[in-house]
């Protein structure tokens, strides 16, 4: 799969190599793609970099990993290239960093992911990879077998959730399907699972969803 990674910082620069290692093609989007030369060269074939617009065009599925405050301006330049695409939203609302955008996003009826999704009306947004510190992702990928570090997922489109489940597994973690996009509010900053490093079974228990294999809502898969 071709994955467009918008924001090649700590999260994008961690997940991109994990997906590349799993055999995916990764295209990093940055306002300064020339600064990604070492990252791309270190990965080799199937890795490239360009502008955020080029990454959005290149990716069949996109990861959004930028400061939340950047979303509106970014969306105005890339949303034309997101139609029907799965967009994994890793962004978190932090008032200190994101200012009023964080407060506005948190007031959205479907939480910050709902606010992000409102900027990409033709995309299929899944809240994903927002809860785990990047150094934990780096250290814990592919550890823990079927019960590795848990990644809660929330989204309204079943096929998009399925894609997120697969990419979570490919990166080396345990997906936990929490429910529709508004359920992302259950794993915003400040919630029990946020930045906890919990295993998939622990995330499931903390969110009150049953830990089991399968693709149904509320299951660890
Ligand atoms: N750090 C973590 O452990 C962690 C964990 C889970 C979720 N998150 C969330 O993931 C998102 C990214 O966090 P991060 O820690 O990876 O941040 P980061 O290291 O600062 O990287 C963010 C990237 O976004 C790009 N960016 C910044 N402003 C932009 C703008 N106005 N337009 C377009 N691109 C812009 C920057 O790339 P260029 O300057 O090259 O364009 C930068 O490399 C945040 O919302 C954060 O809350 C972070």
PDB file of C-alpha atoms and ligand atoms in Angstrom:
ATOM      1  CA  UNK A   1       0.000   0.000   0.000  1.00  0.00           C
ATOM      2  CA  UNK A   2       1.129   3.594  -0.659  1.00  0.00           C
ATOM      3  CA  UNK A   3       0.972   5.617   2.534  1.00  0.00           C
ATOM      4  CA  UNK A   4       1.165   9.396   2.462  1.00  0.00           C
ATOM      5  CA  UNK A   5       2.537  10.724   5.732  1.00  0.00           C
ATOM      6  CA  UNK A   6       1.636  14.360   6.308  1.00  0.00           C
ATOM      7  CA  UNK A   7       4.013  15.625   8.970  1.00  0.00           C
ATOM      8  CA  UNK A   8       7.270  13.732   9.229  1.00  0.00           C
ATOM      9  CA  UNK A   9       8.104  14.669  12.796  1.00  0.00           C
ATOM     10  CA  UNK A  10       8.183  12.433  15.849  1.00  0.00           C
ATOM     11  CA  UNK A  11       5.029  10.460  15.037  1.00  0.00           C
ATOM     12  CA  UNK A  12       5.232  10.472  11.232  1.00  0.00           C
ATOM     13  CA  UNK A  13       8.961   9.810  11.383  1.00  0.00           C
ATOM     14  CA  UNK A  14       8.330   6.822  13.666  1.00  0.00           C
ATOM     15  CA  UNK A  15       5.351   5.184  11.965  1.00  0.00           C
ATOM     16  CA  UNK A  16       6.690   5.693   8.429  1.00  0.00           C
ATOM     17  CA  UNK A  17       9.730   3.469   8.942  1.00  0.00           C
ATOM     18  CA  UNK A  18       7.621   0.841  10.739  1.00  0.00           C
ATOM     19  CA  UNK A  19       5.224   0.669   7.785  1.00  0.00           C
ATOM     20  CA  UNK A  20       8.116   0.688   5.353  1.00  0.00           C
ATOM     21  CA  UNK A  21       9.628  -2.276   7.186  1.00  0.00           C
ATOM     22  CA  UNK A  22       6.286  -4.051   6.772  1.00  0.00           C
ATOM     23  CA  UNK A  23       6.585  -3.663   3.006  1.00  0.00           C
ATOM     24  CA  UNK A  24       4.554  -0.527   2.370  1.00  0.00           C
ATOM     25  CA  UNK A  25       5.545   2.380   0.168  1.00  0.00           C
ATOM     26  CA  UNK A  26       5.854   5.563   2.229  1.00  0.00           C
ATOM     27  CA  UNK A  27       5.806   9.150   0.984  1.00  0.00           C
ATOM     28  CA  UNK A  28       6.656  11.752   3.614  1.00  0.00           C
ATOM     29  CA  UNK A  29       5.107  15.172   3.201  1.00  0.00           C
ATOM     30  CA  UNK A  30       6.890  18.167   4.665  1.00  0.00           C
ATOM     31  CA  UNK A  31       7.148  21.900   4.099  1.00  0.00           C
ATOM     32  CA  UNK A  32      10.888  21.215   4.042  1.00  0.00           C
ATOM     33  CA  UNK A  33      11.250  17.916   2.159  1.00  0.00           C
ATOM     34  CA  UNK A  34      14.948  18.572   1.606  1.00  0.00           C
ATOM     35  CA  UNK A  35      15.422  18.008   5.341  1.00  0.00           C
ATOM     36  CA  UNK A  36      14.135  14.451   4.974  1.00  0.00           C
ATOM     37  CA  UNK A  37      16.942  13.295   2.687  1.00  0.00           C
ATOM     38  CA  UNK A  38      18.633  11.226   5.400  1.00  0.00           C
ATOM     39  CA  UNK A  39      15.378   9.613   6.524  1.00  0.00           C
ATOM     40  CA  UNK A  40      14.451   8.637   2.985  1.00  0.00           C
ATOM     41  CA  UNK A  41      17.961   7.477   2.086  1.00  0.00           C
ATOM     42  CA  UNK A  42      18.113   5.406   5.265  1.00  0.00           C
ATOM     43  CA  UNK A  43      14.966   3.559   4.270  1.00  0.00           C
ATOM     44  CA  UNK A  44      15.930   3.140   0.622  1.00  0.00           C
ATOM     45  CA  UNK A  45      13.544   1.836  -2.010  1.00  0.00           C
ATOM     46  CA  UNK A  46       9.827   2.468  -1.458  1.00  0.00           C
ATOM     47  CA  UNK A  47      10.474   5.690   0.473  1.00  0.00           C
ATOM     48  CA  UNK A  48      10.270   9.227  -0.840  1.00  0.00           C
ATOM     49  CA  UNK A  49       9.540  12.763   0.275  1.00  0.00           C
ATOM     50  CA  UNK A  50       7.919  15.860  -1.106  1.00  0.00           C
ATOM     51  CA  UNK A  51       5.448  18.520  -0.173  1.00  0.00           C
ATOM     52  CA  UNK A  52       2.315  17.797   1.866  1.00  0.00           C
ATOM     53  CA  UNK A  53       0.294  18.161  -1.360  1.00  0.00           C
ATOM     54  CA  UNK A  54       2.493  15.609  -3.112  1.00  0.00           C
ATOM     55  CA  UNK A  55       2.190  13.225  -0.161  1.00  0.00           C
ATOM     56  CA  UNK A  56      -1.597  13.585  -0.203  1.00  0.00           C
ATOM     57  CA  UNK A  57      -1.634  12.896  -3.932  1.00  0.00           C
ATOM     58  CA  UNK A  58       0.722   9.929  -3.632  1.00  0.00           C
ATOM     59  CA  UNK A  59      -0.908   8.188  -0.694  1.00  0.00           C
ATOM     60  CA  UNK A  60      -3.737   5.711  -1.097  1.00  0.00           C
ATOM     61  CA  UNK A  61      -4.104   6.082   2.646  1.00  0.00           C
ATOM     62  CA  UNK A  62      -2.888   9.077   4.637  1.00  0.00           C
ATOM     63  CA  UNK A  63      -1.525   9.679   8.123  1.00  0.00           C
ATOM     64  CA  UNK A  64      -2.103  13.154   9.505  1.00  0.00           C
ATOM     65  CA  UNK A  65       0.572  13.838  12.119  1.00  0.00           C
ATOM     66  CA  UNK A  66       0.868  17.601  12.489  1.00  0.00           C
ATOM     67  CA  UNK A  67       0.085  20.032  15.302  1.00  0.00           C
ATOM     68  CA  UNK A  68      -3.693  20.324  15.417  1.00  0.00           C
ATOM     69  CA  UNK A  69      -3.529  24.074  14.857  1.00  0.00           C
ATOM     70  CA  UNK A  70      -2.045  23.387  11.400  1.00  0.00           C
ATOM     71  CA  UNK A  71      -5.045  21.355  10.242  1.00  0.00           C
ATOM     72  CA  UNK A  72      -7.286  24.074   8.740  1.00  0.00           C
ATOM     73  CA  UNK A  73      -4.588  25.602   6.523  1.00  0.00           C
ATOM     74  CA  UNK A  74      -3.253  22.197   5.606  1.00  0.00           C
ATOM     75  CA  UNK A  75      -6.723  20.964   4.724  1.00  0.00           C
ATOM     76  CA  UNK A  76      -7.289  23.868   2.364  1.00  0.00           C
ATOM     77  CA  UNK A  77      -4.230  22.796   0.375  1.00  0.00           C
ATOM     78  CA  UNK A  78      -4.592  18.994   0.477  1.00  0.00           C
ATOM     79  CA  UNK A  79      -8.264  18.155   0.953  1.00  0.00           C
ATOM     80  CA  UNK A  80      -8.849  18.029  -2.804  1.00  0.00           C
ATOM     81  CA  UNK A  81      -6.547  14.994  -2.806  1.00  0.00           C
ATOM     82  CA  UNK A  82      -8.266  13.180   0.049  1.00  0.00           C
ATOM     83  CA  UNK A  83     -11.564  12.234  -1.587  1.00  0.00           C
ATOM     84  CA  UNK A  84     -12.655   8.803  -0.400  1.00  0.00           C
ATOM     85  CA  UNK A  85      -9.220   8.175   1.095  1.00  0.00           C
ATOM     86  CA  UNK A  86      -8.685   6.815   4.584  1.00  0.00           C
ATOM     87  CA  UNK A  87      -7.093   9.504   6.744  1.00  0.00           C
ATOM     88  CA  UNK A  88      -5.591   8.335  10.026  1.00  0.00           C
ATOM     89  CA  UNK A  89      -5.770  11.262  12.435  1.00  0.00           C
ATOM     90  CA  UNK A  90      -3.030  11.160  15.062  1.00  0.00           C
ATOM     91  CA  UNK A  91      -3.439  14.803  16.044  1.00  0.00           C
ATOM     92  CA  UNK A  92      -4.125  15.857  19.619  1.00  0.00           C
ATOM     93  CA  UNK A  93      -5.592  19.101  20.931  1.00  0.00           C
ATOM     94  CA  UNK A  94      -3.185  20.907  23.237  1.00  0.00           C
ATOM     95  CA  UNK A  95      -4.225  24.459  24.199  1.00  0.00           C
ATOM     96  CA  UNK A  96      -0.639  25.473  24.983  1.00  0.00           C
ATOM     97  CA  UNK A  97       0.474  24.510  21.493  1.00  0.00           C
ATOM     98  CA  UNK A  98      -2.686  24.818  19.431  1.00  0.00           C
ATOM     99  CA  UNK A  99      -4.356  27.813  21.073  1.00  0.00           C
ATOM    100  CA  UNK A 100      -8.031  28.379  20.324  1.00  0.00           C
ATOM    101  CA  UNK A 101      -8.038  25.525  17.788  1.00  0.00           C
ATOM    102  CA  UNK A 102      -7.687  23.039  20.659  1.00  0.00           C
ATOM    103  CA  UNK A 103     -10.660  24.449  22.543  1.00  0.00           C
ATOM    104  CA  UNK A 104     -12.780  24.572  19.400  1.00  0.00           C
ATOM    105  CA  UNK A 105     -11.818  21.009  18.481  1.00  0.00           C
ATOM    106  CA  UNK A 106     -12.623  19.702  21.956  1.00  0.00           C
ATOM    107  CA  UNK A 107     -16.060  21.315  21.805  1.00  0.00           C
ATOM    108  CA  UNK A 108     -16.910  19.504  18.560  1.00  0.00           C
ATOM    109  CA  UNK A 109     -19.720  16.980  19.183  1.00  0.00           C
ATOM    110  CA  UNK A 110     -17.488  14.227  17.827  1.00  0.00           C
ATOM    111  CA  UNK A 111     -14.394  15.422  19.667  1.00  0.00           C
ATOM    112  CA  UNK A 112     -11.155  16.584  18.119  1.00  0.00           C
ATOM    113  CA  UNK A 113     -11.254  13.858  15.467  1.00  0.00           C
ATOM    114  CA  UNK A 114     -14.703  15.063  14.454  1.00  0.00           C
ATOM    115  CA  UNK A 115     -13.282  18.558  14.160  1.00  0.00           C
ATOM    116  CA  UNK A 116     -10.387  17.280  12.040  1.00  0.00           C
ATOM    117  CA  UNK A 117     -12.818  15.267   9.901  1.00  0.00           C
ATOM    118  CA  UNK A 118     -14.907  18.392   9.306  1.00  0.00           C
ATOM    119  CA  UNK A 119     -11.921  19.786   7.386  1.00  0.00           C
ATOM    120  CA  UNK A 120     -11.765  16.704   5.168  1.00  0.00           C
ATOM    121  CA  UNK A 121     -15.447  16.184   4.303  1.00  0.00           C
ATOM    122  CA  UNK A 122     -14.787  13.698   1.515  1.00  0.00           C
ATOM    123  CA  UNK A 123     -12.252  11.597   3.418  1.00  0.00           C
ATOM    124  CA  UNK A 124     -12.898   8.634   5.702  1.00  0.00           C
ATOM    125  CA  UNK A 125     -11.243   9.684   8.943  1.00  0.00           C
ATOM    126  CA  UNK A 126     -10.138   7.264  11.643  1.00  0.00           C
ATOM    127  CA  UNK A 127      -8.704   8.532  14.905  1.00  0.00           C
ATOM    128  CA  UNK A 128      -5.586   6.445  15.404  1.00  0.00           C
ATOM    129  CA  UNK A 129      -2.097   6.503  16.883  1.00  0.00           C
ATOM    130  CA  UNK A 130      -2.796   9.565  19.005  1.00  0.00           C
ATOM    131  CA  UNK A 131      -2.415   7.951  22.427  1.00  0.00           C
ATOM    132  CA  UNK A 132       1.087   6.503  22.485  1.00  0.00           C
ATOM    133  CA  UNK A 133       4.316   8.453  23.004  1.00  0.00           C
ATOM    134  CA  UNK A 134       6.554   8.092  19.962  1.00  0.00           C
ATOM    135  CA  UNK A 135       9.426   6.637  21.963  1.00  0.00           C
ATOM    136  CA  UNK A 136       7.099   3.907  23.218  1.00  0.00           C
ATOM    137  CA  UNK A 137       6.083   3.204  19.623  1.00  0.00           C
ATOM    138  CA  UNK A 138       9.756   2.942  18.672  1.00  0.00           C
ATOM    139  CA  UNK A 139      10.636   0.653  21.578  1.00  0.00           C
ATOM    140  CA  UNK A 140       7.563  -1.572  21.660  1.00  0.00           C
ATOM    141  CA  UNK A 141       6.755  -2.262  18.008  1.00  0.00           C
ATOM    142  CA  UNK A 142       6.332  -5.987  17.366  1.00  0.00           C
ATOM    143  CA  UNK A 143       6.703  -6.837  21.043  1.00  0.00           C
ATOM    144  CA  UNK A 144       3.943  -8.445  23.057  1.00  0.00           C
ATOM    145  CA  UNK A 145       2.579 -10.779  20.394  1.00  0.00           C
ATOM    146  CA  UNK A 146      -1.186 -10.588  20.054  1.00  0.00           C
ATOM    147  CA  UNK A 147      -1.359  -8.310  23.070  1.00  0.00           C
ATOM    148  CA  UNK A 148       1.149  -5.619  22.301  1.00  0.00           C
ATOM    149  CA  UNK A 149       0.793  -1.898  22.939  1.00  0.00           C
ATOM    150  CA  UNK A 150      -2.847  -1.052  22.282  1.00  0.00           C
ATOM    151  CA  UNK A 151      -3.887   1.473  19.652  1.00  0.00           C
ATOM    152  CA  UNK A 152      -7.498   2.619  20.080  1.00  0.00           C
ATOM    153  CA  UNK A 153      -9.288   3.327  16.800  1.00  0.00           C
ATOM    154  CA  UNK A 154     -12.490   5.268  16.178  1.00  0.00           C
ATOM    155  CA  UNK A 155     -14.147   5.868  12.845  1.00  0.00           C
ATOM    156  CA  UNK A 156     -17.472   5.700  11.054  1.00  0.00           C
ATOM    157  CA  UNK A 157     -16.498   3.780   7.920  1.00  0.00           C
ATOM    158  CA  UNK A 158     -16.035   0.004   8.382  1.00  0.00           C
ATOM    159  CA  UNK A 159     -13.608  -0.325   5.473  1.00  0.00           C
ATOM    160  CA  UNK A 160     -11.540   2.556   6.818  1.00  0.00           C
ATOM    161  CA  UNK A 161     -11.472   0.903  10.239  1.00  0.00           C
ATOM    162  CA  UNK A 162     -10.363  -2.342   8.596  1.00  0.00           C
ATOM    163  CA  UNK A 163      -7.517  -0.505   6.885  1.00  0.00           C
ATOM    164  CA  UNK A 164      -6.519   1.110  10.179  1.00  0.00           C
ATOM    165  CA  UNK A 165      -6.581  -2.283  11.894  1.00  0.00           C
ATOM    166  CA  UNK A 166      -4.256  -3.689   9.249  1.00  0.00           C
ATOM    167  CA  UNK A 167      -1.837  -0.769   9.422  1.00  0.00           C
ATOM    168  CA  UNK A 168      -1.828  -0.967  13.223  1.00  0.00           C
ATOM    169  CA  UNK A 169      -0.845  -4.629  13.034  1.00  0.00           C
ATOM    170  CA  UNK A 170       1.688  -3.937  10.286  1.00  0.00           C
ATOM    171  CA  UNK A 171       3.351  -1.307  12.477  1.00  0.00           C
ATOM    172  CA  UNK A 172       3.581  -3.863  15.280  1.00  0.00           C
ATOM    173  CA  UNK A 173       0.775  -2.940  17.662  1.00  0.00           C
ATOM    174  CA  UNK A 174      -2.596  -4.244  18.830  1.00  0.00           C
ATOM    175  CA  UNK A 175      -5.665  -2.495  17.411  1.00  0.00           C
ATOM    176  CA  UNK A 176      -8.659  -1.831  19.646  1.00  0.00           C
ATOM    177  CA  UNK A 177     -11.810  -0.812  17.784  1.00  0.00           C
ATOM    178  CA  UNK A 178     -13.640   1.555  20.089  1.00  0.00           C
ATOM    179  CA  UNK A 179     -16.515   2.635  17.853  1.00  0.00           C
ATOM    180  CA  UNK A 180     -17.629   5.525  15.679  1.00  0.00           C
ATOM    181  CA  UNK A 181     -15.603   8.691  15.294  1.00  0.00           C
ATOM    182  CA  UNK A 182     -17.243  10.377  18.285  1.00  0.00           C
ATOM    183  CA  UNK A 183     -15.856   7.595  20.488  1.00  0.00           C
ATOM    184  CA  UNK A 184     -12.471   9.174  19.929  1.00  0.00           C
ATOM    185  CA  UNK A 185     -13.423  11.416  22.849  1.00  0.00           C
ATOM    186  CA  UNK A 186     -12.750   8.397  25.064  1.00  0.00           C
ATOM    187  CA  UNK A 187      -9.056   8.525  24.224  1.00  0.00           C
ATOM    188  CA  UNK A 188      -8.250  12.202  24.050  1.00  0.00           C
ATOM    189  CA  UNK A 189      -5.447  13.647  26.232  1.00  0.00           C
ATOM    190  CA  UNK A 190      -6.353  13.347  29.901  1.00  0.00           C
ATOM    191  CA  UNK A 191      -8.218  10.067  29.572  1.00  0.00           C
ATOM    192  CA  UNK A 192      -7.126   6.874  31.318  1.00  0.00           C
ATOM    193  CA  UNK A 193      -5.637   5.245  28.244  1.00  0.00           C
ATOM    194  CA  UNK A 194      -3.821   8.323  26.968  1.00  0.00           C
ATOM    195  CA  UNK A 195      -0.029   8.093  27.194  1.00  0.00           C
ATOM    196  CA  UNK A 196      -0.431   5.023  29.390  1.00  0.00           C
ATOM    197  CA  UNK A 197       1.510   2.521  27.296  1.00  0.00           C
ATOM    198  CA  UNK A 198      -1.282   0.022  27.992  1.00  0.00           C
ATOM    199  CA  UNK A 199      -1.449  -3.297  26.178  1.00  0.00           C
ATOM    200  CA  UNK A 200      -4.397  -3.932  23.880  1.00  0.00           C
ATOM    201  CA  UNK A 201      -6.230  -5.942  26.541  1.00  0.00           C
ATOM    202  CA  UNK A 202      -5.703  -3.146  29.067  1.00  0.00           C
ATOM    203  CA  UNK A 203      -6.957  -0.490  26.642  1.00  0.00           C
ATOM    204  CA  UNK A 204     -10.036  -2.628  25.989  1.00  0.00           C
ATOM    205  CA  UNK A 205     -10.682  -3.024  29.710  1.00  0.00           C
ATOM    206  CA  UNK A 206     -10.124   0.663  30.457  1.00  0.00           C
ATOM    207  CA  UNK A 207     -12.531   1.699  27.719  1.00  0.00           C
ATOM    208  CA  UNK A 208     -15.095  -0.852  28.790  1.00  0.00           C
ATOM    209  CA  UNK A 209     -14.973  -2.773  25.568  1.00  0.00           C
ATOM    210  CA  UNK A 210     -14.590  -6.492  25.463  1.00  0.00           C
ATOM    211  CA  UNK A 211     -11.153  -7.859  24.588  1.00  0.00           C
ATOM    212  CA  UNK A 212     -11.513 -10.478  21.880  1.00  0.00           C
ATOM    213  CA  UNK A 213     -10.443 -11.135  18.322  1.00  0.00           C
ATOM    214  CA  UNK A 214     -12.678  -9.963  15.529  1.00  0.00           C
ATOM    215  CA  UNK A 215     -13.743  -6.912  13.625  1.00  0.00           C
ATOM    216  CA  UNK A 216     -16.811  -5.928  15.582  1.00  0.00           C
ATOM    217  CA  UNK A 217     -17.120  -2.681  17.467  1.00  0.00           C
ATOM    218  CA  UNK A 218     -15.589  -2.749  20.877  1.00  0.00           C
ATOM    219  CA  UNK A 219     -13.250  -5.631  20.214  1.00  0.00           C
ATOM    220  CA  UNK A 220      -9.521  -5.958  20.399  1.00  0.00           C
ATOM    221  CA  UNK A 221      -8.513  -7.422  17.082  1.00  0.00           C
TER     222      UNK A 221
HETATM  223  N1  LIG B   1       5.044  13.149  19.934  1.00  0.00           N
HETATM  224  C1  LIG B   1       4.262  12.136  20.292  1.00  0.00           C
HETATM  225  O1  LIG B   1       4.732  11.210  20.995  1.00  0.00           O
HETATM  226  C2  LIG B   1       2.833  12.066  19.837  1.00  0.00           C
HETATM  227  C3  LIG B   1       2.104  10.914  20.115  1.00  0.00           C
HETATM  228  C4  LIG B   1       0.801  10.790  19.642  1.00  0.00           C
HETATM  229  C5  LIG B   1       0.224  11.836  18.934  1.00  0.00           C
HETATM  230  N2  LIG B   1       0.949  12.982  18.707  1.00  0.00           N
HETATM  231  C6  LIG B   1       0.283  14.045  17.937  1.00  0.00           C
HETATM  232  O2  LIG B   1       0.731  13.924  16.599  1.00  0.00           O
HETATM  233  C7  LIG B   1       0.849  15.207  15.995  1.00  0.00           C
HETATM  234  C8  LIG B   1       2.289  15.376  15.547  1.00  0.00           C
HETATM  235  O3  LIG B   1       3.098  15.334  16.701  1.00  0.00           O
HETATM  236  P1  LIG B   1       4.675  15.187  16.606  1.00  0.00           P
HETATM  237  O4  LIG B   1       5.139  14.994  17.995  1.00  0.00           O
HETATM  238  O5  LIG B   1       5.046  14.210  15.553  1.00  0.00           O
HETATM  239  O6  LIG B   1       5.057  16.673  16.159  1.00  0.00           O
HETATM  240  P2  LIG B   1       6.406  17.155  15.483  1.00  0.00           P
HETATM  241  O7  LIG B   1       7.526  16.259  15.841  1.00  0.00           O
HETATM  242  O8  LIG B   1       6.508  18.613  15.816  1.00  0.00           O
HETATM  243  O9  LIG B   1       6.112  16.982  13.950  1.00  0.00           O
HETATM  244  C9  LIG B   1       5.016  17.610  13.364  1.00  0.00           C
HETATM  245  C10 LIG B   1       5.308  17.827  11.909  1.00  0.00           C
HETATM  246  O10 LIG B   1       4.215  18.578  11.387  1.00  0.00           O
HETATM  247  C11 LIG B   1       4.715  19.460  10.406  1.00  0.00           C
HETATM  248  N3  LIG B   1       4.049  20.749  10.552  1.00  0.00           N
HETATM  249  C12 LIG B   1       4.116  21.605  11.584  1.00  0.00           C
HETATM  250  N4  LIG B   1       3.364  22.688  11.345  1.00  0.00           N
HETATM  251  C13 LIG B   1       2.829  22.498  10.128  1.00  0.00           C
HETATM  252  C14 LIG B   1       1.983  23.279   9.315  1.00  0.00           C
HETATM  253  N5  LIG B   1       1.546  24.489   9.732  1.00  0.00           N
HETATM  254  N6  LIG B   1       1.612  22.784   8.122  1.00  0.00           N
HETATM  255  C15 LIG B   1       2.074  21.609   7.705  1.00  0.00           C
HETATM  256  N7  LIG B   1       2.899  20.820   8.430  1.00  0.00           N
HETATM  257  C16 LIG B   1       3.261  21.270   9.625  1.00  0.00           C
HETATM  258  C17 LIG B   1       6.197  19.637  10.638  1.00  0.00           C
HETATM  259  O11 LIG B   1       6.865  19.277   9.467  1.00  0.00           O
HETATM  260  P3  LIG B   1       7.574  20.342   8.522  1.00  0.00           P
HETATM  261  O12 LIG B   1       8.016  21.501   9.387  1.00  0.00           O
HETATM  262  O13 LIG B   1       8.678  19.568   7.956  1.00  0.00           O
HETATM  263  O14 LIG B   1       6.537  20.709   7.531  1.00  0.00           O
HETATM  264  C18 LIG B   1       6.568  18.639  11.701  1.00  0.00           C
HETATM  265  O15 LIG B   1       7.598  17.770  11.311  1.00  0.00           O
HETATM  266  C19 LIG B   1       0.436  16.221  17.065  1.00  0.00           C
HETATM  267  O16 LIG B   1      -0.908  16.602  16.863  1.00  0.00           O
HETATM  268  C20 LIG B   1       0.613  15.461  18.363  1.00  0.00           C
HETATM  269  O17 LIG B   1      -0.250  15.919  19.384  1.00  0.00           O
HETATM  270  C21 LIG B   1       2.232  13.114  19.128  1.00  0.00           C
END
